[in-house]
Structure formats: C-alpha cells, structure tokens
C-alpha cells in the first residue's frame, strides 16, 4: 500500500479596479486599488464564493495609481491525496501476477479558480 499527499500553495494575485483612472493614456484597463485605511479584519476570507473582502479596498483618486503591491495576496492552494493498493503473487520462476488498484484525489478536494477571474 502506498499513498501520496501533494500540497501546493496558491499563486499570488492583486485585486484590481475595473478601470484606468491614472490619466497616463495607458490602454490597460485594470489598475491596482488602494488599501482602505479604515478597514479592520482579515482581507483574505478564503471562501470559494468570496476569496477576499472588497471592503478592504478603495478606488484610487483620479490621476493616481493604487497603493496595493502587485502579487501581495495569495490565491487558493491545492491539496490532493492519492493512494494505491497492490498485491503481488509469484507462481514460479516464469510467472507472476500483480493486482493493482489506484485512486486519485480520494478526499475529493475542490480546487477553486484564481480569485480575480
């Protein structure tokens, strides 16, 4: 019997504003937001339906850039459990038989999408 656990941390992400109010003429529509100085509590909630709290961010003022650093938050990670069972039988020097059963993602762990999509 063998088993394997695979755990991977999430990828970094940046909460973006859906417009470009910097006034630079850049055609890139999304810009970084500002951190809300009056917000208290956890920014990353970790729920698949709402990974981060949008109240933690504000729109940047016109003609400015946001102050949230690029890649400052971490998206959902991945955990996977795999297992295999096998039994080998030797009949003689020439013949042997092996029964093998394998199962992947036995914990049925859901993997959420990247939070900014």
XYZ file of N, CA and C in Angstrom:
351
model
N 0.846 -1.168 0.000
C 0.000 0.000 0.000
C 0.897 1.239 0.000
N 0.557 2.157 -0.844
C 1.276 3.413 -0.931
C 0.270 4.552 -0.935
N 0.683 5.708 -0.451
C -0.145 6.894 -0.542
C 0.748 8.093 -0.740
N 0.160 9.126 -1.300
C 0.923 10.330 -1.597
C 0.030 11.540 -1.339
N 0.573 12.526 -0.671
C -0.122 13.784 -0.426
C 0.631 14.879 -1.151
N -0.093 15.638 -1.910
C 0.503 16.737 -2.678
C -0.153 18.034 -2.222
N 0.640 18.981 -1.785
C 0.110 20.281 -1.365
C 0.894 21.378 -2.066
N 0.162 22.304 -2.622
C 0.778 23.410 -3.349
C 0.121 24.703 -2.889
N 0.924 25.686 -2.584
C 0.354 26.981 -2.181
C -0.243 27.667 -3.406
N -1.087 28.639 -3.141
C -1.744 29.346 -4.233
C -0.810 30.325 -4.929
N -1.260 30.796 -6.061
C -0.488 31.770 -6.824
C -0.777 33.178 -6.307
N 0.183 34.074 -6.394
C -0.067 35.452 -5.953
C -1.065 36.145 -6.878
N -1.839 37.039 -6.305
C -2.775 37.819 -7.105
C -2.877 39.232 -6.550
N -3.418 40.114 -7.363
C -3.595 41.514 -6.997
C -5.045 41.911 -7.269
N -5.769 42.386 -6.264
C -7.122 42.902 -6.538
C -7.021 44.139 -7.436
N -7.773 44.124 -8.517
C -7.694 45.204 -9.497
C -8.990 45.993 -9.555
N -8.868 47.241 -9.988
C -10.009 48.094 -10.262
C -10.362 47.879 -11.730
N -11.622 47.924 -12.065
C -12.037 47.641 -13.438
C -11.862 48.780 -14.408
N -11.094 49.804 -14.052
C -10.894 50.940 -14.951
C -9.501 51.518 -14.729
N -9.118 52.428 -15.624
C -7.823 53.092 -15.531
C -8.066 54.583 -15.336
N -7.942 55.039 -14.106
C -8.164 56.463 -13.820
C -6.854 57.208 -13.588
N -5.736 56.598 -13.987
C -4.434 57.220 -13.720
C -4.160 58.419 -14.619
N -4.829 58.479 -15.771
C -4.623 59.608 -16.669
C -3.345 59.521 -17.481
N -2.725 58.355 -17.543
C -1.476 58.217 -18.288
C -1.700 57.918 -19.765
N -2.939 57.617 -20.139
C -3.220 57.260 -21.521
C -2.922 55.816 -21.822
N -2.550 55.058 -20.826
C -2.280 53.633 -20.991
C -3.577 52.922 -21.354
N -3.522 51.996 -22.289
C -4.721 51.283 -22.719
C -5.076 50.112 -21.805
N -4.220 49.815 -20.839
C -4.534 48.744 -19.900
C -5.669 49.229 -18.997
N -6.775 48.512 -19.001
C -7.966 48.997 -18.299
C -7.903 48.823 -16.794
N -7.320 47.757 -16.308
C -7.345 47.497 -14.868
C -6.109 48.046 -14.183
N -6.314 48.649 -13.028
C -5.232 49.181 -12.208
C -5.385 48.668 -10.789
N -4.314 48.762 -10.035
C -4.345 48.352 -8.629
C -5.211 49.307 -7.822
N -5.804 48.781 -6.791
C -6.642 49.600 -5.920
C -5.827 50.132 -4.742
N -6.457 50.935 -3.904
C -5.860 51.427 -2.669
C -6.360 50.577 -1.505
N -5.504 50.387 -0.517
C -5.951 49.750 0.716
C -6.821 50.734 1.484
N -7.897 50.262 2.065
C -8.794 51.100 2.846
C -8.211 51.270 4.248
N -7.798 52.465 4.646
C -7.165 52.640 5.961
C -8.123 52.427 7.129
N -9.431 52.537 6.897
C -10.393 52.354 7.990
C -10.882 50.913 8.111
N -10.446 50.035 7.222
C -10.900 48.636 7.263
C -10.142 47.883 8.346
N -10.877 47.084 9.101
C -10.242 46.210 10.087
C -10.807 44.812 9.889
N -9.987 43.837 10.094
C -10.401 42.450 9.892
C -9.544 41.794 8.838
N -9.804 40.524 8.562
C -8.993 39.815 7.567
C -9.349 40.242 6.141
N -8.344 40.484 5.337
C -8.559 40.834 3.934
C -8.893 39.578 3.140
N -8.129 38.508 3.350
C -8.367 37.245 2.648
C -9.303 36.407 3.509
N -10.508 36.137 2.979
C -11.502 35.347 3.695
C -11.334 33.858 3.427
N -10.878 33.505 2.236
C -10.603 32.117 1.906
C -11.807 31.301 1.467
N -12.941 31.919 1.231
C -14.135 31.192 0.775
C -14.138 31.149 -0.748
N -14.530 30.038 -1.349
C -14.562 29.991 -2.823
C -15.490 31.044 -3.434
N -16.592 31.364 -2.763
C -17.527 32.340 -3.326
C -17.074 33.783 -3.102
N -16.183 34.015 -2.139
C -15.629 35.363 -1.906
C -14.264 35.198 -1.250
N -13.227 35.203 -2.068
C -11.882 34.923 -1.564
C -11.349 36.068 -0.713
N -11.637 37.307 -1.103
C -11.170 38.455 -0.331
C -12.334 39.414 -0.108
N -12.202 40.252 0.910
C -13.246 41.208 1.261
C -13.059 42.482 0.447
N -13.985 42.817 -0.447
C -13.807 44.012 -1.276
C -13.867 45.321 -0.475
N -14.395 45.274 0.747
C -14.436 46.483 1.583
C -13.036 46.904 2.038
N -12.058 46.027 1.874
C -10.687 46.341 2.276
C -9.969 47.237 1.266
N -10.651 47.535 0.150
C -10.004 48.302 -0.925
C -10.856 49.498 -1.327
N -10.187 50.520 -1.843
C -10.847 51.725 -2.338
C -10.371 52.010 -3.756
N -11.203 52.746 -4.500
C -10.789 53.196 -5.831
C -9.715 54.263 -5.667
N -8.648 54.220 -6.474
C -7.651 55.292 -6.399
C -8.232 56.605 -6.940
N -7.767 57.698 -6.414
C -8.223 59.005 -6.890
C -7.777 59.195 -8.335
N -8.535 59.993 -9.076
C -8.205 60.263 -10.476
C -6.795 60.850 -10.573
N -6.032 60.362 -11.519
C -4.671 60.839 -11.733
C -3.635 60.171 -10.840
N -4.023 59.166 -10.065
C -3.079 58.459 -9.187
C -3.121 56.966 -9.468
N -2.112 56.295 -8.964
C -2.055 54.842 -9.031
C -2.448 54.275 -7.677
N -2.917 53.040 -7.649
C -3.252 52.401 -6.383
C -2.003 52.057 -5.588
N -2.181 51.803 -4.283
C -1.027 51.513 -3.426
C -0.918 50.037 -3.028
N -1.748 49.180 -3.595
C -1.630 47.749 -3.308
C -0.489 47.186 -4.153
N 0.444 46.524 -3.501
C 1.588 45.955 -4.221
C 1.143 44.794 -5.100
N 1.775 44.666 -6.233
C 1.452 43.586 -7.156
C 1.782 42.237 -6.525
N 0.839 41.293 -6.580
C 1.059 39.952 -6.052
C 1.138 39.898 -4.542
N 0.478 40.815 -3.848
C 0.609 40.883 -2.391
C -0.299 39.906 -1.643
N -1.223 39.246 -2.335
C -2.110 38.273 -1.706
C -1.953 36.921 -2.385
N -2.342 35.866 -1.687
C -2.179 34.508 -2.214
C -3.534 33.883 -2.483
N -3.667 33.320 -3.667
C -4.906 32.656 -4.066
C -5.048 31.280 -3.437
N -6.089 30.557 -3.821
C -6.346 29.243 -3.226
C -5.267 28.229 -3.574
N -4.933 27.404 -2.602
C -3.933 26.359 -2.809
C -4.565 25.075 -3.323
N -3.771 24.047 -3.412
C -4.219 22.751 -3.927
C -3.732 21.667 -2.975
N -4.642 20.795 -2.560
C -4.290 19.629 -1.764
C -4.894 18.416 -2.437
N -4.102 17.380 -2.587
C -4.541 16.188 -3.294
C -4.019 14.958 -2.581
N -4.875 13.955 -2.367
C -4.466 12.693 -1.762
C -4.678 11.576 -2.779
N -3.623 10.826 -3.054
C -3.684 9.687 -3.959
C -3.266 8.441 -3.197
N -3.808 7.287 -3.581
C -3.437 6.041 -2.915
C -3.399 4.908 -3.932
N -2.641 3.880 -3.609
C -2.614 2.681 -4.450
C -2.454 1.463 -3.547
N -3.135 0.402 -3.907
C -3.035 -0.888 -3.228
C -2.572 -1.901 -4.260
N -1.630 -2.758 -3.867
C -1.209 -3.777 -4.807
C -0.798 -5.036 -4.071
N -1.022 -6.151 -4.739
C -0.689 -7.468 -4.200
C 0.016 -8.236 -5.309
N 1.217 -8.698 -5.021
C 1.977 -9.477 -5.996
C 1.995 -10.935 -5.567
N 1.786 -11.796 -6.534
C 1.840 -13.242 -6.292
C 2.789 -13.863 -7.302
N 3.689 -14.704 -6.815
C 4.635 -15.393 -7.678
C 4.216 -16.855 -7.742
N 3.989 -17.341 -8.983
C 3.585 -18.732 -9.154
C 4.804 -19.649 -9.307
N 5.734 -19.243 -10.098
C 7.013 -19.938 -10.239
C 8.014 -18.943 -10.811
N 9.161 -19.417 -11.234
C 10.194 -18.504 -11.740
C 9.747 -17.752 -12.987
N 8.823 -18.330 -13.732
C 8.439 -17.761 -15.012
C 7.198 -16.867 -14.922
N 6.284 -17.171 -14.001
C 5.010 -16.454 -13.966
C 4.777 -15.771 -12.626
N 4.288 -14.551 -12.730
C 3.865 -13.810 -11.539
C 2.651 -12.969 -11.928
N 1.909 -12.565 -10.931
C 0.697 -11.798 -11.155
C 0.650 -10.662 -10.132
N 0.235 -9.509 -10.586
C 0.115 -8.383 -9.673
C -1.266 -7.759 -9.842
N -1.980 -7.634 -8.726
C -3.258 -6.939 -8.695
C -2.977 -5.535 -8.173
N -3.481 -4.524 -8.889
C -3.209 -3.142 -8.511
C -4.506 -2.333 -8.615
N -4.768 -1.551 -7.579
C -5.904 -0.618 -7.579
C -5.369 0.751 -7.174
N -5.722 1.771 -7.955
C -5.258 3.126 -7.680
C -6.448 4.074 -7.613
N -6.374 5.024 -6.722
C -7.416 6.048 -6.598
C -6.725 7.404 -6.489
N -7.267 8.365 -7.200
C -6.690 9.704 -7.225
C -7.682 10.700 -6.637
N -7.167 11.665 -5.900
C -7.978 12.691 -5.244
C -9.064 12.040 -4.383
N -8.647 11.146 -3.496
C -9.615 10.392 -2.694
C -10.357 11.264 -1.691
N -9.832 12.416 -1.357
C -10.531 13.309 -0.441
C -11.552 14.186 -1.167
N -11.590 14.086 -2.497
C -12.485 14.869 -3.353
C -12.376 16.353 -2.991
N -11.170 16.851 -3.029
C -10.895 18.242 -2.693
C -11.193 19.124 -3.893
N -12.044 20.115 -3.683
C -12.378 21.053 -4.743
C -11.256 22.064 -4.898
N -10.909 22.365 -6.131
C -9.906 23.381 -6.413
C -10.626 24.599 -6.968
N -10.511 25.717 -6.290
C -11.184 26.946 -6.705
C -10.367 27.643 -7.785
N -11.048 28.452 -8.569
C -10.373 29.241 -9.588
C -9.600 30.380 -8.959
N -8.764 30.992 -9.739
C -7.999 32.153 -9.286
C -8.988 33.257 -8.902
N -8.818 33.927 -7.768
C -9.836 34.846 -7.265
C -10.108 36.099 -8.080
N -9.259 36.476 -9.005
C -9.514 37.698 -9.774
C -10.222 37.416 -11.087
N -10.641 36.187 -11.316
C -11.345 35.864 -12.569
C -12.819 35.768 -12.348
